């Protein structure tokens, strides 16, 4: 299968692309290249040939002959989304929907969109599933919800959109992110020997390893069309739901000599 991975130089893209290549797929990367030189480590893995291009400028000709697009190239956290919401909507919502339209025009058969568990927002009850109502709270999450809404109707007999709502990723990557909860706490424990929480850590966070996200993507790429066409999948496991307090305690115990303290109760 010929697969285009957008955000191929990103935190998850730099894990996914080598896995796809190892499985014998032909991979084309698409990335702005802003973080290309910022590597945590050199994995020694194969890397795809990459088109250096802004998501918003992709044309159908760029992905002609591609069987599937895995789309993860967006502005990727809540603080950035809140800092510049207009740019976030322009890239994450309008840019992503346009990419799907270009994909359908180019004859792409599967469009795998990396959404997020953040679309559920503040949910009622203990657990959510794919049928639970969405309740996004931030510009980032609102954009995810809008892309889901606008891309799904593009489905037809030749074009299959698939929505993947990832839990909070963690784990090492050549293009590392330290702004997500477990990675952030591990980074603090290693560099400062101290985790100083500003809250009591009671909010829940669902976790999933970056390589497990990659495996989930490979499953939907290789599954029979009737199993994935127009579907939405949560990517995570109930057994990997933790309170932030528990994550901090596990991380602190893993790094010898790390001090751990908590703040006032959270309103989250």
PDB file of C-alpha atoms in Angstrom:
ATOM      1  CA  UNK A   1       0.000   0.000   0.000  1.00  0.00           C
ATOM      2  CA  UNK A   2       1.227   3.522  -0.811  1.00  0.00           C
ATOM      3  CA  UNK A   3       0.635   5.722   2.248  1.00  0.00           C
ATOM      4  CA  UNK A   4       1.099   9.449   2.839  1.00  0.00           C
ATOM      5  CA  UNK A   5       1.798  10.347   6.481  1.00  0.00           C
ATOM      6  CA  UNK A   6       1.325  14.035   7.232  1.00  0.00           C
ATOM      7  CA  UNK A   7       3.342  15.273  10.185  1.00  0.00           C
ATOM      8  CA  UNK A   8       5.906  12.576   9.440  1.00  0.00           C
ATOM      9  CA  UNK A   9       8.606  14.497  11.342  1.00  0.00           C
ATOM     10  CA  UNK A  10       6.364  14.904  14.391  1.00  0.00           C
ATOM     11  CA  UNK A  11       6.155  13.070  17.692  1.00  0.00           C
ATOM     12  CA  UNK A  12       3.844  10.312  16.438  1.00  0.00           C
ATOM     13  CA  UNK A  13       4.692  10.532  12.740  1.00  0.00           C
ATOM     14  CA  UNK A  14       8.345   9.720  13.363  1.00  0.00           C
ATOM     15  CA  UNK A  15       7.210   6.531  15.138  1.00  0.00           C
ATOM     16  CA  UNK A  16       4.557   5.531  12.603  1.00  0.00           C
ATOM     17  CA  UNK A  17       6.439   5.993   9.322  1.00  0.00           C
ATOM     18  CA  UNK A  18       9.293   3.551  10.133  1.00  0.00           C
ATOM     19  CA  UNK A  19       6.764   0.954  11.346  1.00  0.00           C
ATOM     20  CA  UNK A  20       4.860   1.186   8.074  1.00  0.00           C
ATOM     21  CA  UNK A  21       8.084   0.849   6.091  1.00  0.00           C
ATOM     22  CA  UNK A  22       9.043  -2.222   8.124  1.00  0.00           C
ATOM     23  CA  UNK A  23       5.704  -3.796   7.203  1.00  0.00           C
ATOM     24  CA  UNK A  24       6.499  -3.370   3.517  1.00  0.00           C
ATOM     25  CA  UNK A  25       4.359  -0.329   2.748  1.00  0.00           C
ATOM     26  CA  UNK A  26       5.585   2.515   0.546  1.00  0.00           C
ATOM     27  CA  UNK A  27       5.521   5.703   2.606  1.00  0.00           C
ATOM     28  CA  UNK A  28       5.573   9.354   1.565  1.00  0.00           C
ATOM     29  CA  UNK A  29       6.028  11.924   4.313  1.00  0.00           C
ATOM     30  CA  UNK A  30       4.516  15.404   4.308  1.00  0.00           C
ATOM     31  CA  UNK A  31       5.779  17.927   6.849  1.00  0.00           C
ATOM     32  CA  UNK A  32       6.669  21.598   7.129  1.00  0.00           C
ATOM     33  CA  UNK A  33      10.080  20.539   8.424  1.00  0.00           C
ATOM     34  CA  UNK A  34      10.054  23.047  11.288  1.00  0.00           C
ATOM     35  CA  UNK A  35      11.287  20.416  13.769  1.00  0.00           C
ATOM     36  CA  UNK A  36      13.286  18.247  11.417  1.00  0.00           C
ATOM     37  CA  UNK A  37      16.615  18.879  13.165  1.00  0.00           C
ATOM     38  CA  UNK A  38      15.236  18.713  16.703  1.00  0.00           C
ATOM     39  CA  UNK A  39      15.810  15.055  17.512  1.00  0.00           C
ATOM     40  CA  UNK A  40      16.003  13.529  20.985  1.00  0.00           C
ATOM     41  CA  UNK A  41      17.854  10.507  19.641  1.00  0.00           C
ATOM     42  CA  UNK A  42      18.690   8.890  16.335  1.00  0.00           C
ATOM     43  CA  UNK A  43      16.648   5.728  16.011  1.00  0.00           C
ATOM     44  CA  UNK A  44      18.515   4.231  13.083  1.00  0.00           C
ATOM     45  CA  UNK A  45      15.141   3.400  11.522  1.00  0.00           C
ATOM     46  CA  UNK A  46      14.238   3.911   7.894  1.00  0.00           C
ATOM     47  CA  UNK A  47      12.713   7.296   7.100  1.00  0.00           C
ATOM     48  CA  UNK A  48      10.370   8.140   4.236  1.00  0.00           C
ATOM     49  CA  UNK A  49      11.005  10.605   1.450  1.00  0.00           C
ATOM     50  CA  UNK A  50       9.202  13.719   2.640  1.00  0.00           C
ATOM     51  CA  UNK A  51       7.436  16.561   0.861  1.00  0.00           C
ATOM     52  CA  UNK A  52       8.264  19.821   2.674  1.00  0.00           C
ATOM     53  CA  UNK A  53       4.983  21.698   2.432  1.00  0.00           C
ATOM     54  CA  UNK A  54       2.429  23.547   4.531  1.00  0.00           C
ATOM     55  CA  UNK A  55      -0.697  21.457   5.034  1.00  0.00           C
ATOM     56  CA  UNK A  56      -2.845  24.309   3.738  1.00  0.00           C
ATOM     57  CA  UNK A  57      -1.042  24.323   0.381  1.00  0.00           C
ATOM     58  CA  UNK A  58      -1.341  20.629  -0.456  1.00  0.00           C
ATOM     59  CA  UNK A  59      -2.887  19.933  -3.858  1.00  0.00           C
ATOM     60  CA  UNK A  60      -4.432  16.772  -5.254  1.00  0.00           C
ATOM     61  CA  UNK A  61      -1.336  16.292  -7.442  1.00  0.00           C
ATOM     62  CA  UNK A  62       0.841  15.964  -4.306  1.00  0.00           C
ATOM     63  CA  UNK A  63      -1.011  12.818  -3.253  1.00  0.00           C
ATOM     64  CA  UNK A  64      -1.888  11.394  -6.660  1.00  0.00           C
ATOM     65  CA  UNK A  65      -1.412   7.627  -6.666  1.00  0.00           C
ATOM     66  CA  UNK A  66      -1.589   7.370  -2.869  1.00  0.00           C
ATOM     67  CA  UNK A  67      -3.850   4.650  -1.450  1.00  0.00           C
ATOM     68  CA  UNK A  68      -4.217   6.099   2.052  1.00  0.00           C
ATOM     69  CA  UNK A  69      -3.503   9.308   3.940  1.00  0.00           C
ATOM     70  CA  UNK A  70      -2.787   9.270   7.671  1.00  0.00           C
ATOM     71  CA  UNK A  71      -3.291  12.843   8.809  1.00  0.00           C
ATOM     72  CA  UNK A  72      -1.581  14.047  11.984  1.00  0.00           C
ATOM     73  CA  UNK A  73      -0.072  17.375  10.867  1.00  0.00           C
ATOM     74  CA  UNK A  74      -1.831  19.953  13.024  1.00  0.00           C
ATOM     75  CA  UNK A  75      -0.996  22.431  15.780  1.00  0.00           C
ATOM     76  CA  UNK A  76      -0.983  19.997  18.622  1.00  0.00           C
ATOM     77  CA  UNK A  77      -1.751  21.307  22.066  1.00  0.00           C
ATOM     78  CA  UNK A  78      -4.248  23.384  24.041  1.00  0.00           C
ATOM     79  CA  UNK A  79      -1.963  26.306  25.067  1.00  0.00           C
ATOM     80  CA  UNK A  80      -0.942  26.931  21.449  1.00  0.00           C
ATOM     81  CA  UNK A  81      -4.565  26.684  20.347  1.00  0.00           C
ATOM     82  CA  UNK A  82      -5.659  29.221  22.939  1.00  0.00           C
ATOM     83  CA  UNK A  83      -2.759  31.568  22.143  1.00  0.00           C
ATOM     84  CA  UNK A  84      -3.667  31.848  18.456  1.00  0.00           C
ATOM     85  CA  UNK A  85      -7.168  30.404  17.944  1.00  0.00           C
ATOM     86  CA  UNK A  86      -7.619  31.902  14.468  1.00  0.00           C
ATOM     87  CA  UNK A  87      -4.462  30.194  13.203  1.00  0.00           C
ATOM     88  CA  UNK A  88      -5.503  26.981  14.939  1.00  0.00           C
ATOM     89  CA  UNK A  89      -8.880  26.988  13.179  1.00  0.00           C
ATOM     90  CA  UNK A  90      -7.236  27.849   9.851  1.00  0.00           C
ATOM     91  CA  UNK A  91      -4.775  24.951  10.040  1.00  0.00           C
ATOM     92  CA  UNK A  92      -6.477  22.325  12.187  1.00  0.00           C
ATOM     93  CA  UNK A  93     -10.024  22.695  10.917  1.00  0.00           C
ATOM     94  CA  UNK A  94     -10.027  24.289   7.464  1.00  0.00           C
ATOM     95  CA  UNK A  95      -6.653  22.821   6.465  1.00  0.00           C
ATOM     96  CA  UNK A  96      -7.574  19.306   7.541  1.00  0.00           C
ATOM     97  CA  UNK A  97     -10.944  19.323   5.780  1.00  0.00           C
ATOM     98  CA  UNK A  98      -9.325  20.677   2.622  1.00  0.00           C
ATOM     99  CA  UNK A  99      -6.723  17.899   2.765  1.00  0.00           C
ATOM    100  CA  UNK A 100      -9.494  15.300   2.930  1.00  0.00           C
ATOM    101  CA  UNK A 101     -11.183  16.934  -0.072  1.00  0.00           C
ATOM    102  CA  UNK A 102      -7.906  16.895  -2.007  1.00  0.00           C
ATOM    103  CA  UNK A 103      -7.474  13.238  -1.056  1.00  0.00           C
ATOM    104  CA  UNK A 104     -10.887  12.277  -2.369  1.00  0.00           C
ATOM    105  CA  UNK A 105     -10.218  14.247  -5.558  1.00  0.00           C
ATOM    106  CA  UNK A 106      -6.873  12.427  -6.012  1.00  0.00           C
ATOM    107  CA  UNK A 107      -8.451   8.999  -5.639  1.00  0.00           C
ATOM    108  CA  UNK A 108      -7.198   8.241  -2.113  1.00  0.00           C
ATOM    109  CA  UNK A 109      -9.130   5.265  -0.756  1.00  0.00           C
ATOM    110  CA  UNK A 110      -8.644   5.714   3.015  1.00  0.00           C
ATOM    111  CA  UNK A 111      -8.276   8.910   5.008  1.00  0.00           C
ATOM    112  CA  UNK A 112      -7.243   8.226   8.602  1.00  0.00           C
ATOM    113  CA  UNK A 113      -7.745  11.298  10.780  1.00  0.00           C
ATOM    114  CA  UNK A 114      -5.941  11.573  14.108  1.00  0.00           C
ATOM    115  CA  UNK A 115      -8.561  13.036  16.408  1.00  0.00           C
ATOM    116  CA  UNK A 116      -8.366  13.060  20.208  1.00  0.00           C
ATOM    117  CA  UNK A 117     -10.113  11.941  23.371  1.00  0.00           C
ATOM    118  CA  UNK A 118     -10.248  15.656  24.200  1.00  0.00           C
ATOM    119  CA  UNK A 119     -13.395  15.898  22.049  1.00  0.00           C
ATOM    120  CA  UNK A 120     -15.294  14.365  24.999  1.00  0.00           C
ATOM    121  CA  UNK A 121     -14.289  17.257  27.252  1.00  0.00           C
ATOM    122  CA  UNK A 122     -15.880  17.127  30.701  1.00  0.00           C
ATOM    123  CA  UNK A 123     -17.917  13.938  30.371  1.00  0.00           C
ATOM    124  CA  UNK A 124     -20.594  12.573  32.665  1.00  0.00           C
ATOM    125  CA  UNK A 125     -20.196   9.062  34.039  1.00  0.00           C
ATOM    126  CA  UNK A 126     -17.108   6.943  34.555  1.00  0.00           C
ATOM    127  CA  UNK A 127     -16.251   6.061  30.961  1.00  0.00           C
ATOM    128  CA  UNK A 128     -16.955   7.225  27.418  1.00  0.00           C
ATOM    129  CA  UNK A 129     -17.198   5.301  24.182  1.00  0.00           C
ATOM    130  CA  UNK A 130     -17.491   6.244  20.535  1.00  0.00           C
ATOM    131  CA  UNK A 131     -21.247   6.835  20.929  1.00  0.00           C
ATOM    132  CA  UNK A 132     -20.825   9.264  23.858  1.00  0.00           C
ATOM    133  CA  UNK A 133     -21.676  12.926  23.204  1.00  0.00           C
ATOM    134  CA  UNK A 134     -18.771  15.252  22.463  1.00  0.00           C
ATOM    135  CA  UNK A 135     -18.200  18.285  24.644  1.00  0.00           C
ATOM    136  CA  UNK A 136     -14.976  20.018  23.518  1.00  0.00           C
ATOM    137  CA  UNK A 137     -13.613  22.705  25.837  1.00  0.00           C
ATOM    138  CA  UNK A 138     -10.673  24.233  23.922  1.00  0.00           C
ATOM    139  CA  UNK A 139      -9.902  25.539  20.438  1.00  0.00           C
ATOM    140  CA  UNK A 140      -7.812  22.405  19.822  1.00  0.00           C
ATOM    141  CA  UNK A 141     -10.650  20.055  20.799  1.00  0.00           C
ATOM    142  CA  UNK A 142     -13.298  22.112  18.984  1.00  0.00           C
ATOM    143  CA  UNK A 143     -11.269  21.846  15.773  1.00  0.00           C
ATOM    144  CA  UNK A 144     -11.024  18.073  16.173  1.00  0.00           C
ATOM    145  CA  UNK A 145     -14.799  17.870  16.572  1.00  0.00           C
ATOM    146  CA  UNK A 146     -15.408  20.064  13.530  1.00  0.00           C
ATOM    147  CA  UNK A 147     -13.048  18.047  11.323  1.00  0.00           C
ATOM    148  CA  UNK A 148     -14.850  14.848  12.337  1.00  0.00           C
ATOM    149  CA  UNK A 149     -18.170  16.497  11.498  1.00  0.00           C
ATOM    150  CA  UNK A 150     -17.040  17.789   8.110  1.00  0.00           C
ATOM    151  CA  UNK A 151     -14.895  14.875   6.896  1.00  0.00           C
ATOM    152  CA  UNK A 152     -17.312  12.025   7.587  1.00  0.00           C
ATOM    153  CA  UNK A 153     -19.880  13.214   4.988  1.00  0.00           C
ATOM    154  CA  UNK A 154     -17.157  12.995   2.301  1.00  0.00           C
ATOM    155  CA  UNK A 155     -17.437   9.200   2.464  1.00  0.00           C
ATOM    156  CA  UNK A 156     -18.539   7.501  -0.735  1.00  0.00           C
ATOM    157  CA  UNK A 157     -18.051   4.199  -2.515  1.00  0.00           C
ATOM    158  CA  UNK A 158     -14.397   5.043  -3.209  1.00  0.00           C
ATOM    159  CA  UNK A 159     -13.358   7.184  -0.211  1.00  0.00           C
ATOM    160  CA  UNK A 160     -13.326   5.903   3.381  1.00  0.00           C
ATOM    161  CA  UNK A 161     -12.730   8.395   6.199  1.00  0.00           C
ATOM    162  CA  UNK A 162     -11.726   6.855   9.549  1.00  0.00           C
ATOM    163  CA  UNK A 163     -11.652   8.821  12.805  1.00  0.00           C
ATOM    164  CA  UNK A 164      -9.226   7.772  15.549  1.00  0.00           C
ATOM    165  CA  UNK A 165      -9.730   9.405  18.941  1.00  0.00           C
ATOM    166  CA  UNK A 166      -6.394   8.882  20.651  1.00  0.00           C
ATOM    167  CA  UNK A 167      -5.930   8.831  24.394  1.00  0.00           C
ATOM    168  CA  UNK A 168      -3.035  10.930  25.735  1.00  0.00           C
ATOM    169  CA  UNK A 169       0.142   9.632  24.137  1.00  0.00           C
ATOM    170  CA  UNK A 170       3.355   8.899  25.980  1.00  0.00           C
ATOM    171  CA  UNK A 171       6.725   7.270  25.333  1.00  0.00           C
ATOM    172  CA  UNK A 172      10.019   8.109  23.684  1.00  0.00           C
ATOM    173  CA  UNK A 173      10.152   9.377  20.112  1.00  0.00           C
ATOM    174  CA  UNK A 174      12.986  10.778  17.976  1.00  0.00           C
ATOM    175  CA  UNK A 175      10.949  14.004  17.737  1.00  0.00           C
ATOM    176  CA  UNK A 176       9.972  14.170  21.382  1.00  0.00           C
ATOM    177  CA  UNK A 177       7.168  16.075  23.042  1.00  0.00           C
ATOM    178  CA  UNK A 178       7.496  17.009  26.700  1.00  0.00           C
ATOM    179  CA  UNK A 179       4.236  18.952  26.947  1.00  0.00           C
ATOM    180  CA  UNK A 180       2.055  15.852  27.451  1.00  0.00           C
ATOM    181  CA  UNK A 181       1.494  14.650  30.967  1.00  0.00           C
ATOM    182  CA  UNK A 182       3.597  11.527  31.455  1.00  0.00           C
ATOM    183  CA  UNK A 183       6.472  12.765  29.279  1.00  0.00           C
ATOM    184  CA  UNK A 184       6.392  16.114  31.063  1.00  0.00           C
ATOM    185  CA  UNK A 185       6.579  14.549  34.514  1.00  0.00           C
ATOM    186  CA  UNK A 186       9.352  12.175  33.424  1.00  0.00           C
ATOM    187  CA  UNK A 187      11.320  15.090  31.984  1.00  0.00           C
ATOM    188  CA  UNK A 188      11.021  17.040  35.241  1.00  0.00           C
ATOM    189  CA  UNK A 189      11.992  13.992  37.308  1.00  0.00           C
ATOM    190  CA  UNK A 190      15.120  13.435  35.211  1.00  0.00           C
ATOM    191  CA  UNK A 191      16.311  17.032  34.843  1.00  0.00           C
ATOM    192  CA  UNK A 192      15.324  18.572  38.198  1.00  0.00           C
ATOM    193  CA  UNK A 193      14.795  15.542  40.475  1.00  0.00           C
ATOM    194  CA  UNK A 194      11.517  17.166  41.526  1.00  0.00           C
ATOM    195  CA  UNK A 195       7.866  16.962  40.509  1.00  0.00           C
ATOM    196  CA  UNK A 196       6.055  19.910  42.039  1.00  0.00           C
ATOM    197  CA  UNK A 197       2.368  19.594  41.206  1.00  0.00           C
ATOM    198  CA  UNK A 198       0.299  22.786  41.221  1.00  0.00           C
ATOM    199  CA  UNK A 199      -2.907  20.821  41.941  1.00  0.00           C
ATOM    200  CA  UNK A 200      -3.864  17.739  43.942  1.00  0.00           C
ATOM    201  CA  UNK A 201      -3.690  15.603  40.790  1.00  0.00           C
ATOM    202  CA  UNK A 202      -7.224  14.196  41.021  1.00  0.00           C
ATOM    203  CA  UNK A 203      -8.249  14.618  37.334  1.00  0.00           C
ATOM    204  CA  UNK A 204      -8.187  11.462  35.213  1.00  0.00           C
ATOM    205  CA  UNK A 205      -6.039  11.017  32.131  1.00  0.00           C
ATOM    206  CA  UNK A 206      -6.293   8.140  29.645  1.00  0.00           C
ATOM    207  CA  UNK A 207      -2.867   7.023  28.405  1.00  0.00           C
ATOM    208  CA  UNK A 208      -1.663   5.141  25.331  1.00  0.00           C
ATOM    209  CA  UNK A 209       1.880   4.483  24.142  1.00  0.00           C
ATOM    210  CA  UNK A 210       2.870   6.117  20.860  1.00  0.00           C
ATOM    211  CA  UNK A 211       3.786   2.755  19.324  1.00  0.00           C
ATOM    212  CA  UNK A 212       0.356   1.370  20.238  1.00  0.00           C
ATOM    213  CA  UNK A 213      -1.192   4.280  18.343  1.00  0.00           C
ATOM    214  CA  UNK A 214       0.995   3.304  15.385  1.00  0.00           C
ATOM    215  CA  UNK A 215      -0.227  -0.299  15.636  1.00  0.00           C
ATOM    216  CA  UNK A 216      -3.853   0.862  15.766  1.00  0.00           C
ATOM    217  CA  UNK A 217      -3.301   2.912  12.611  1.00  0.00           C
ATOM    218  CA  UNK A 218      -1.787  -0.089  10.854  1.00  0.00           C
ATOM    219  CA  UNK A 219      -4.842  -2.125  11.829  1.00  0.00           C
ATOM    220  CA  UNK A 220      -7.276   0.287  10.157  1.00  0.00           C
ATOM    221  CA  UNK A 221      -5.048   0.610   7.093  1.00  0.00           C
ATOM    222  CA  UNK A 222      -4.894  -3.155   6.620  1.00  0.00           C
ATOM    223  CA  UNK A 223      -8.446  -4.066   7.715  1.00  0.00           C
ATOM    224  CA  UNK A 224     -11.211  -4.941   5.215  1.00  0.00           C
ATOM    225  CA  UNK A 225     -12.936  -1.800   3.963  1.00  0.00           C
ATOM    226  CA  UNK A 226     -16.310  -2.805   5.389  1.00  0.00           C
ATOM    227  CA  UNK A 227     -14.809  -2.938   8.893  1.00  0.00           C
ATOM    228  CA  UNK A 228     -13.494   0.641   8.901  1.00  0.00           C
ATOM    229  CA  UNK A 229     -15.497   2.678   6.354  1.00  0.00           C
ATOM    230  CA  UNK A 230     -16.783   5.839   8.050  1.00  0.00           C
ATOM    231  CA  UNK A 231     -16.042   4.478  11.519  1.00  0.00           C
ATOM    232  CA  UNK A 232     -14.793   6.204  14.669  1.00  0.00           C
ATOM    233  CA  UNK A 233     -12.435   4.373  17.038  1.00  0.00           C
ATOM    234  CA  UNK A 234     -11.230   5.272  20.511  1.00  0.00           C
ATOM    235  CA  UNK A 235      -7.526   4.396  20.761  1.00  0.00           C
ATOM    236  CA  UNK A 236      -6.678   3.432  24.312  1.00  0.00           C
ATOM    237  CA  UNK A 237      -7.526   0.968  27.058  1.00  0.00           C
ATOM    238  CA  UNK A 238      -9.661   1.406  30.169  1.00  0.00           C
ATOM    239  CA  UNK A 239      -6.909  -0.233  32.240  1.00  0.00           C
ATOM    240  CA  UNK A 240      -4.615   2.675  31.278  1.00  0.00           C
ATOM    241  CA  UNK A 241      -6.804   5.367  32.831  1.00  0.00           C
ATOM    242  CA  UNK A 242      -4.973   7.036  35.724  1.00  0.00           C
ATOM    243  CA  UNK A 243      -5.386  10.040  37.954  1.00  0.00           C
ATOM    244  CA  UNK A 244      -2.598  12.556  37.342  1.00  0.00           C
ATOM    245  CA  UNK A 245      -1.599  11.983  40.985  1.00  0.00           C
ATOM    246  CA  UNK A 246      -1.051   8.285  40.258  1.00  0.00           C
ATOM    247  CA  UNK A 247       1.020   9.047  37.156  1.00  0.00           C
ATOM    248  CA  UNK A 248       3.196  11.439  39.182  1.00  0.00           C
ATOM    249  CA  UNK A 249       3.687   8.835  41.920  1.00  0.00           C
ATOM    250  CA  UNK A 250       4.714   6.153  39.415  1.00  0.00           C
ATOM    251  CA  UNK A 251       7.149   8.493  37.648  1.00  0.00           C
ATOM    252  CA  UNK A 252       8.648   9.758  40.936  1.00  0.00           C
ATOM    253  CA  UNK A 253       9.175   6.189  42.128  1.00  0.00           C
ATOM    254  CA  UNK A 254      10.909   5.309  38.848  1.00  0.00           C
ATOM    255  CA  UNK A 255      13.543   8.059  39.161  1.00  0.00           C
ATOM    256  CA  UNK A 256      15.620   7.559  42.360  1.00  0.00           C
ATOM    257  CA  UNK A 257      15.833  10.651  44.536  1.00  0.00           C
ATOM    258  CA  UNK A 258      12.909  12.449  42.868  1.00  0.00           C
ATOM    259  CA  UNK A 259      10.887  14.616  45.265  1.00  0.00           C
ATOM    260  CA  UNK A 260       7.108  14.807  44.783  1.00  0.00           C
ATOM    261  CA  UNK A 261       4.657  17.361  46.152  1.00  0.00           C
ATOM    262  CA  UNK A 262       1.055  18.312  45.446  1.00  0.00           C
ATOM    263  CA  UNK A 263      -0.883  21.566  45.418  1.00  0.00           C
ATOM    264  CA  UNK A 264      -4.426  22.608  46.170  1.00  0.00           C
ATOM    265  CA  UNK A 265      -7.434  20.605  44.900  1.00  0.00           C
ATOM    266  CA  UNK A 266      -8.043  21.029  41.166  1.00  0.00           C
ATOM    267  CA  UNK A 267     -11.230  22.474  39.697  1.00  0.00           C
ATOM    268  CA  UNK A 268     -10.770  20.350  36.539  1.00  0.00           C
TER     269      UNK A 268
END
